[in-house]
Amino acid sequence: MRHSNGIRRAALATTAVTAVTAAVTGILPGTAMAASTTTSTPPPSCPASALQVSAWQAVHRPVGTGTGAAVVQFTNVSRRTCVLKGHPTVAGAGNGSPAHNTPLKVTPTGRAATVTVRPHGKAWVKLTFVQVQGEADGYCVSGKDPVTYPTMVIGLPHSGKHQVALKDGVWAECDNKVTVTPVSAVKPS
């Protein structure tokens, strides 16, 4: 009989724990707990109208006399938080018009991650070009002629295309090639 009393005590203890759990959680024994339906909706992609774009020559760039590398800054000028993600497209704007542009062959580097940009917040990409060499008109190591553009058209996935001039010169490059970083919350140099 002693053995059966131990089983009864264990069964009573289990029943007591179940009753306390039910009282605390509000879940009746034998019922399933519903999954939470409250989820946080991520902010939308930044529309083109929410972004002010500026660019300048990068501090760290290849040796040469052209632009070499540039930093492009995207500032959220809207009142809402939004996100940017991905690698940019790049095109030289012929005659200063985005409608007459020359797409550059883009080589992406790094892994793209979503960057949340609050109102007045900033995000960046770095563009590294095949550098122009020499003085005056310069030359390309490949033998092709260097190209200069007054503006570039920088496109971001789901965030439009943006025509931008350099604050400190013109865009000069060789071979219509550019290496790009993904959008980053860290300002490159």
PDB file of C-alpha atoms in Angstrom:
ATOM      1  CA  MET A   1       0.000   0.000   0.000  1.00  0.00           C
ATOM      2  CA  ARG A   2       2.866   2.290   0.675  1.00  0.00           C
ATOM      3  CA  HIS A   3       3.776   2.276  -3.017  1.00  0.00           C
ATOM      4  CA  SER A   4       0.269   3.282  -4.135  1.00  0.00           C
ATOM      5  CA  ASN A   5       0.196   6.189  -1.643  1.00  0.00           C
ATOM      6  CA  GLY A   6       3.327   7.580  -3.314  1.00  0.00           C
ATOM      7  CA  ILE A   7       1.661   7.396  -6.716  1.00  0.00           C
ATOM      8  CA  ARG A   8      -1.444   9.138  -5.360  1.00  0.00           C
ATOM      9  CA  ARG A   9       0.684  11.928  -3.875  1.00  0.00           C
ATOM     10  CA  ALA A  10       2.510  12.398  -7.207  1.00  0.00           C
ATOM     11  CA  ALA A  11      -0.798  12.499  -9.091  1.00  0.00           C
ATOM     12  CA  LEU A  12      -2.210  15.063  -6.635  1.00  0.00           C
ATOM     13  CA  ALA A  13       0.939  17.178  -6.952  1.00  0.00           C
ATOM     14  CA  THR A  14       0.719  17.081 -10.760  1.00  0.00           C
ATOM     15  CA  THR A  15      -2.944  18.094 -10.622  1.00  0.00           C
ATOM     16  CA  ALA A  16      -2.108  20.950  -8.242  1.00  0.00           C
ATOM     17  CA  VAL A  17       0.691  22.250 -10.517  1.00  0.00           C
ATOM     18  CA  THR A  18      -1.621  22.059 -13.547  1.00  0.00           C
ATOM     19  CA  ALA A  19      -4.338  23.982 -11.669  1.00  0.00           C
ATOM     20  CA  VAL A  20      -1.874  26.713 -10.603  1.00  0.00           C
ATOM     21  CA  THR A  21      -0.510  26.983 -14.150  1.00  0.00           C
ATOM     22  CA  ALA A  22      -4.030  27.285 -15.529  1.00  0.00           C
ATOM     23  CA  ALA A  23      -4.893  30.001 -13.002  1.00  0.00           C
ATOM     24  CA  VAL A  24      -1.727  32.014 -13.759  1.00  0.00           C
ATOM     25  CA  THR A  25      -1.797  31.716 -17.556  1.00  0.00           C
ATOM     26  CA  GLY A  26      -5.533  31.642 -18.093  1.00  0.00           C
ATOM     27  CA  ILE A  27      -5.202  28.463 -20.158  1.00  0.00           C
ATOM     28  CA  LEU A  28      -7.444  25.576 -19.251  1.00  0.00           C
ATOM     29  CA  PRO A  29      -5.914  22.107 -19.124  1.00  0.00           C
ATOM     30  CA  GLY A  30      -6.380  20.254 -22.400  1.00  0.00           C
ATOM     31  CA  THR A  31      -6.652  23.445 -24.527  1.00  0.00           C
ATOM     32  CA  ALA A  32      -4.030  24.677 -26.940  1.00  0.00           C
ATOM     33  CA  MET A  33      -2.411  28.051 -26.475  1.00  0.00           C
ATOM     34  CA  ALA A  34      -3.029  30.382 -29.457  1.00  0.00           C
ATOM     35  CA  ALA A  35       0.014  31.851 -31.185  1.00  0.00           C
ATOM     36  CA  SER A  36       0.534  35.567 -30.748  1.00  0.00           C
ATOM     37  CA  THR A  37      -0.874  37.558 -33.649  1.00  0.00           C
ATOM     38  CA  THR A  38       0.880  40.799 -32.789  1.00  0.00           C
ATOM     39  CA  THR A  39       3.890  41.235 -35.050  1.00  0.00           C
ATOM     40  CA  SER A  40       6.006  44.244 -35.723  1.00  0.00           C
ATOM     41  CA  THR A  41       5.655  45.420 -39.307  1.00  0.00           C
ATOM     42  CA  PRO A  42       9.037  46.465 -40.718  1.00  0.00           C
ATOM     43  CA  PRO A  43       9.293  49.978 -42.138  1.00  0.00           C
ATOM     44  CA  PRO A  44       8.722  50.304 -45.903  1.00  0.00           C
ATOM     45  CA  SER A  45      11.473  50.911 -48.453  1.00  0.00           C
ATOM     46  CA  CYS A  46      12.441  54.564 -48.740  1.00  0.00           C
ATOM     47  CA  PRO A  47      10.683  56.094 -51.751  1.00  0.00           C
ATOM     48  CA  ALA A  48      12.797  58.242 -54.066  1.00  0.00           C
ATOM     49  CA  SER A  49      10.954  61.357 -52.824  1.00  0.00           C
ATOM     50  CA  ALA A  50      12.158  60.676 -49.252  1.00  0.00           C
ATOM     51  CA  LEU A  51      15.847  60.782 -50.187  1.00  0.00           C
ATOM     52  CA  GLN A  52      18.201  63.696 -50.689  1.00  0.00           C
ATOM     53  CA  VAL A  53      21.399  62.511 -52.371  1.00  0.00           C
ATOM     54  CA  SER A  54      24.870  64.055 -52.306  1.00  0.00           C
ATOM     55  CA  ALA A  55      28.337  62.784 -53.323  1.00  0.00           C
ATOM     56  CA  TRP A  56      32.000  63.647 -52.887  1.00  0.00           C
ATOM     57  CA  GLN A  57      35.369  62.124 -53.721  1.00  0.00           C
ATOM     58  CA  ALA A  58      36.393  59.452 -51.236  1.00  0.00           C
ATOM     59  CA  VAL A  59      39.464  59.959 -49.059  1.00  0.00           C
ATOM     60  CA  HIS A  60      40.738  56.456 -49.844  1.00  0.00           C
ATOM     61  CA  ARG A  61      40.809  55.916 -53.595  1.00  0.00           C
ATOM     62  CA  PRO A  62      43.038  54.302 -56.224  1.00  0.00           C
ATOM     63  CA  VAL A  63      46.128  56.181 -57.381  1.00  0.00           C
ATOM     64  CA  GLY A  64      45.473  58.312 -60.448  1.00  0.00           C
ATOM     65  CA  THR A  65      44.091  61.649 -61.554  1.00  0.00           C
ATOM     66  CA  GLY A  66      40.402  60.806 -62.035  1.00  0.00           C
ATOM     67  CA  THR A  67      37.647  60.532 -59.470  1.00  0.00           C
ATOM     68  CA  GLY A  68      38.857  57.082 -58.428  1.00  0.00           C
ATOM     69  CA  ALA A  69      36.250  56.597 -55.723  1.00  0.00           C
ATOM     70  CA  ALA A  70      33.284  58.505 -54.380  1.00  0.00           C
ATOM     71  CA  VAL A  71      31.008  58.338 -51.363  1.00  0.00           C
ATOM     72  CA  VAL A  72      27.290  58.755 -52.048  1.00  0.00           C
ATOM     73  CA  GLN A  73      25.115  59.823 -49.113  1.00  0.00           C
ATOM     74  CA  PHE A  74      21.367  59.234 -48.869  1.00  0.00           C
ATOM     75  CA  THR A  75      19.553  61.422 -46.317  1.00  0.00           C
ATOM     76  CA  ASN A  76      15.972  60.635 -45.288  1.00  0.00           C
ATOM     77  CA  VAL A  77      14.194  63.993 -45.635  1.00  0.00           C
ATOM     78  CA  SER A  78      10.751  62.541 -44.897  1.00  0.00           C
ATOM     79  CA  ARG A  79       9.017  62.358 -41.530  1.00  0.00           C
ATOM     80  CA  ARG A  80       8.910  58.548 -41.555  1.00  0.00           C
ATOM     81  CA  THR A  81      11.437  55.841 -40.889  1.00  0.00           C
ATOM     82  CA  CYS A  82      12.175  53.742 -43.954  1.00  0.00           C
ATOM     83  CA  VAL A  83      14.704  51.160 -45.101  1.00  0.00           C
ATOM     84  CA  LEU A  84      17.348  50.896 -47.809  1.00  0.00           C
ATOM     85  CA  LYS A  85      18.956  47.670 -48.958  1.00  0.00           C
ATOM     86  CA  GLY A  86      21.115  46.393 -51.748  1.00  0.00           C
ATOM     87  CA  HIS A  87      23.812  47.444 -54.176  1.00  0.00           C
ATOM     88  CA  PRO A  88      23.322  50.508 -56.370  1.00  0.00           C
ATOM     89  CA  THR A  89      23.173  50.707 -60.125  1.00  0.00           C
ATOM     90  CA  VAL A  90      25.368  53.416 -61.642  1.00  0.00           C
ATOM     91  CA  ALA A  91      25.104  55.272 -64.942  1.00  0.00           C
ATOM     92  CA  GLY A  92      26.924  58.309 -66.289  1.00  0.00           C
ATOM     93  CA  ALA A  93      24.402  61.017 -67.185  1.00  0.00           C
ATOM     94  CA  GLY A  94      25.262  62.141 -70.707  1.00  0.00           C
ATOM     95  CA  ASN A  95      24.402  65.770 -71.365  1.00  0.00           C
ATOM     96  CA  GLY A  96      23.500  66.017 -67.674  1.00  0.00           C
ATOM     97  CA  SER A  97      20.231  64.155 -68.223  1.00  0.00           C
ATOM     98  CA  PRO A  98      19.213  60.864 -66.601  1.00  0.00           C
ATOM     99  CA  ALA A  99      17.274  60.046 -69.785  1.00  0.00           C
ATOM    100  CA  HIS A 100      20.556  60.026 -71.764  1.00  0.00           C
ATOM    101  CA  ASN A 101      22.720  57.902 -69.524  1.00  0.00           C
ATOM    102  CA  THR A 102      25.420  55.297 -70.009  1.00  0.00           C
ATOM    103  CA  PRO A 103      25.044  52.368 -67.606  1.00  0.00           C
ATOM    104  CA  LEU A 104      28.327  51.291 -66.056  1.00  0.00           C
ATOM    105  CA  LYS A 105      29.202  47.636 -65.500  1.00  0.00           C
ATOM    106  CA  VAL A 106      28.709  47.209 -61.756  1.00  0.00           C
ATOM    107  CA  THR A 107      30.708  44.762 -59.647  1.00  0.00           C
ATOM    108  CA  PRO A 108      29.069  44.422 -56.207  1.00  0.00           C
ATOM    109  CA  THR A 109      31.185  43.781 -53.114  1.00  0.00           C
ATOM    110  CA  GLY A 110      30.083  42.891 -49.608  1.00  0.00           C
ATOM    111  CA  ARG A 111      26.830  41.451 -48.364  1.00  0.00           C
ATOM    112  CA  ALA A 112      23.705  43.568 -48.496  1.00  0.00           C
ATOM    113  CA  ALA A 113      21.818  44.127 -45.245  1.00  0.00           C
ATOM    114  CA  THR A 114      18.742  46.189 -44.509  1.00  0.00           C
ATOM    115  CA  VAL A 115      19.596  49.673 -43.224  1.00  0.00           C
ATOM    116  CA  THR A 116      16.905  51.473 -41.245  1.00  0.00           C
ATOM    117  CA  VAL A 117      17.008  55.220 -41.884  1.00  0.00           C
ATOM    118  CA  ARG A 118      15.122  57.413 -39.426  1.00  0.00           C
ATOM    119  CA  PRO A 119      13.999  60.940 -40.381  1.00  0.00           C
ATOM    120  CA  HIS A 120      17.154  63.050 -40.991  1.00  0.00           C
ATOM    121  CA  GLY A 121      19.208  59.837 -40.801  1.00  0.00           C
ATOM    122  CA  LYS A 122      21.821  58.885 -43.384  1.00  0.00           C
ATOM    123  CA  ALA A 123      23.084  55.840 -45.253  1.00  0.00           C
ATOM    124  CA  TRP A 124      26.004  55.521 -47.686  1.00  0.00           C
ATOM    125  CA  VAL A 125      27.499  53.598 -50.573  1.00  0.00           C
ATOM    126  CA  LYS A 126      31.030  53.795 -51.956  1.00  0.00           C
ATOM    127  CA  LEU A 127      31.749  53.669 -55.669  1.00  0.00           C
ATOM    128  CA  THR A 128      35.264  52.763 -56.862  1.00  0.00           C
ATOM    129  CA  PHE A 129      36.038  53.402 -60.537  1.00  0.00           C
ATOM    130  CA  VAL A 130      38.779  52.288 -62.903  1.00  0.00           C
ATOM    131  CA  GLN A 131      41.085  55.240 -62.341  1.00  0.00           C
ATOM    132  CA  VAL A 132      42.183  57.740 -64.988  1.00  0.00           C
ATOM    133  CA  GLN A 133      45.988  58.088 -65.193  1.00  0.00           C
ATOM    134  CA  GLY A 134      48.273  60.932 -66.264  1.00  0.00           C
ATOM    135  CA  GLU A 135      47.835  64.681 -66.555  1.00  0.00           C
ATOM    136  CA  ALA A 136      45.600  66.952 -68.626  1.00  0.00           C
ATOM    137  CA  ASP A 137      43.088  64.740 -70.461  1.00  0.00           C
ATOM    138  CA  GLY A 138      44.627  61.618 -68.917  1.00  0.00           C
ATOM    139  CA  TYR A 139      44.511  58.087 -70.280  1.00  0.00           C
ATOM    140  CA  CYS A 140      43.170  54.661 -69.410  1.00  0.00           C
ATOM    141  CA  VAL A 141      45.539  51.740 -68.855  1.00  0.00           C
ATOM    142  CA  SER A 142      43.200  49.670 -71.072  1.00  0.00           C
ATOM    143  CA  GLY A 143      43.852  52.013 -74.017  1.00  0.00           C
ATOM    144  CA  LYS A 144      40.281  53.321 -74.068  1.00  0.00           C
ATOM    145  CA  ASP A 145      39.565  57.019 -73.721  1.00  0.00           C
ATOM    146  CA  PRO A 146      38.680  58.355 -70.257  1.00  0.00           C
ATOM    147  CA  VAL A 147      35.123  59.596 -69.789  1.00  0.00           C
ATOM    148  CA  THR A 148      33.825  62.450 -67.650  1.00  0.00           C
ATOM    149  CA  TYR A 149      30.249  63.072 -66.599  1.00  0.00           C
ATOM    150  CA  PRO A 150      28.783  66.149 -64.914  1.00  0.00           C
ATOM    151  CA  THR A 151      26.399  63.880 -62.997  1.00  0.00           C
ATOM    152  CA  MET A 152      25.796  60.201 -62.292  1.00  0.00           C
ATOM    153  CA  VAL A 153      22.485  58.401 -61.896  1.00  0.00           C
ATOM    154  CA  ILE A 154      22.581  56.205 -58.802  1.00  0.00           C
ATOM    155  CA  GLY A 155      19.757  53.684 -58.445  1.00  0.00           C
ATOM    156  CA  LEU A 156      18.779  51.779 -55.333  1.00  0.00           C
ATOM    157  CA  PRO A 157      16.486  48.738 -55.272  1.00  0.00           C
ATOM    158  CA  HIS A 158      12.908  49.853 -54.454  1.00  0.00           C
ATOM    159  CA  SER A 159      14.108  53.428 -53.801  1.00  0.00           C
ATOM    160  CA  GLY A 160      14.368  55.023 -57.238  1.00  0.00           C
ATOM    161  CA  LYS A 161      17.125  56.590 -59.307  1.00  0.00           C
ATOM    162  CA  HIS A 162      18.900  59.758 -58.242  1.00  0.00           C
ATOM    163  CA  GLN A 163      20.917  62.157 -60.372  1.00  0.00           C
ATOM    164  CA  VAL A 164      23.836  63.584 -58.421  1.00  0.00           C
ATOM    165  CA  ALA A 165      26.897  65.737 -59.086  1.00  0.00           C
ATOM    166  CA  LEU A 166      30.126  65.544 -57.104  1.00  0.00           C
ATOM    167  CA  LYS A 167      30.563  68.373 -54.596  1.00  0.00           C
ATOM    168  CA  ASP A 168      34.277  68.515 -55.458  1.00  0.00           C
ATOM    169  CA  GLY A 169      34.746  67.934 -59.185  1.00  0.00           C
ATOM    170  CA  VAL A 170      33.350  65.908 -62.067  1.00  0.00           C
ATOM    171  CA  TRP A 171      32.956  62.161 -62.381  1.00  0.00           C
ATOM    172  CA  ALA A 172      35.979  60.860 -64.357  1.00  0.00           C
ATOM    173  CA  GLU A 173      36.495  57.160 -65.004  1.00  0.00           C
ATOM    174  CA  CYS A 174      37.831  54.534 -67.393  1.00  0.00           C
ATOM    175  CA  ASP A 175      36.267  51.501 -69.043  1.00  0.00           C
ATOM    176  CA  ASN A 176      32.703  52.232 -67.815  1.00  0.00           C
ATOM    177  CA  LYS A 177      33.223  49.918 -64.828  1.00  0.00           C
ATOM    178  CA  VAL A 178      32.562  50.528 -61.144  1.00  0.00           C
ATOM    179  CA  THR A 179      32.838  48.470 -57.962  1.00  0.00           C
ATOM    180  CA  VAL A 180      30.090  49.250 -55.436  1.00  0.00           C
ATOM    181  CA  THR A 181      29.459  48.546 -51.779  1.00  0.00           C
ATOM    182  CA  PRO A 182      25.975  47.783 -50.503  1.00  0.00           C
ATOM    183  CA  VAL A 183      24.042  50.470 -48.657  1.00  0.00           C
ATOM    184  CA  SER A 184      25.577  50.884 -45.207  1.00  0.00           C
ATOM    185  CA  ALA A 185      24.780  52.656 -41.942  1.00  0.00           C
ATOM    186  CA  VAL A 186      28.542  53.249 -41.574  1.00  0.00           C
ATOM    187  CA  LYS A 187      30.043  56.176 -43.503  1.00  0.00           C
ATOM    188  CA  PRO A 188      32.914  54.958 -45.724  1.00  0.00           C
ATOM    189  CA  SER A 189      36.048  57.011 -46.307  1.00  0.00           C
TER     190      SER A 189
END
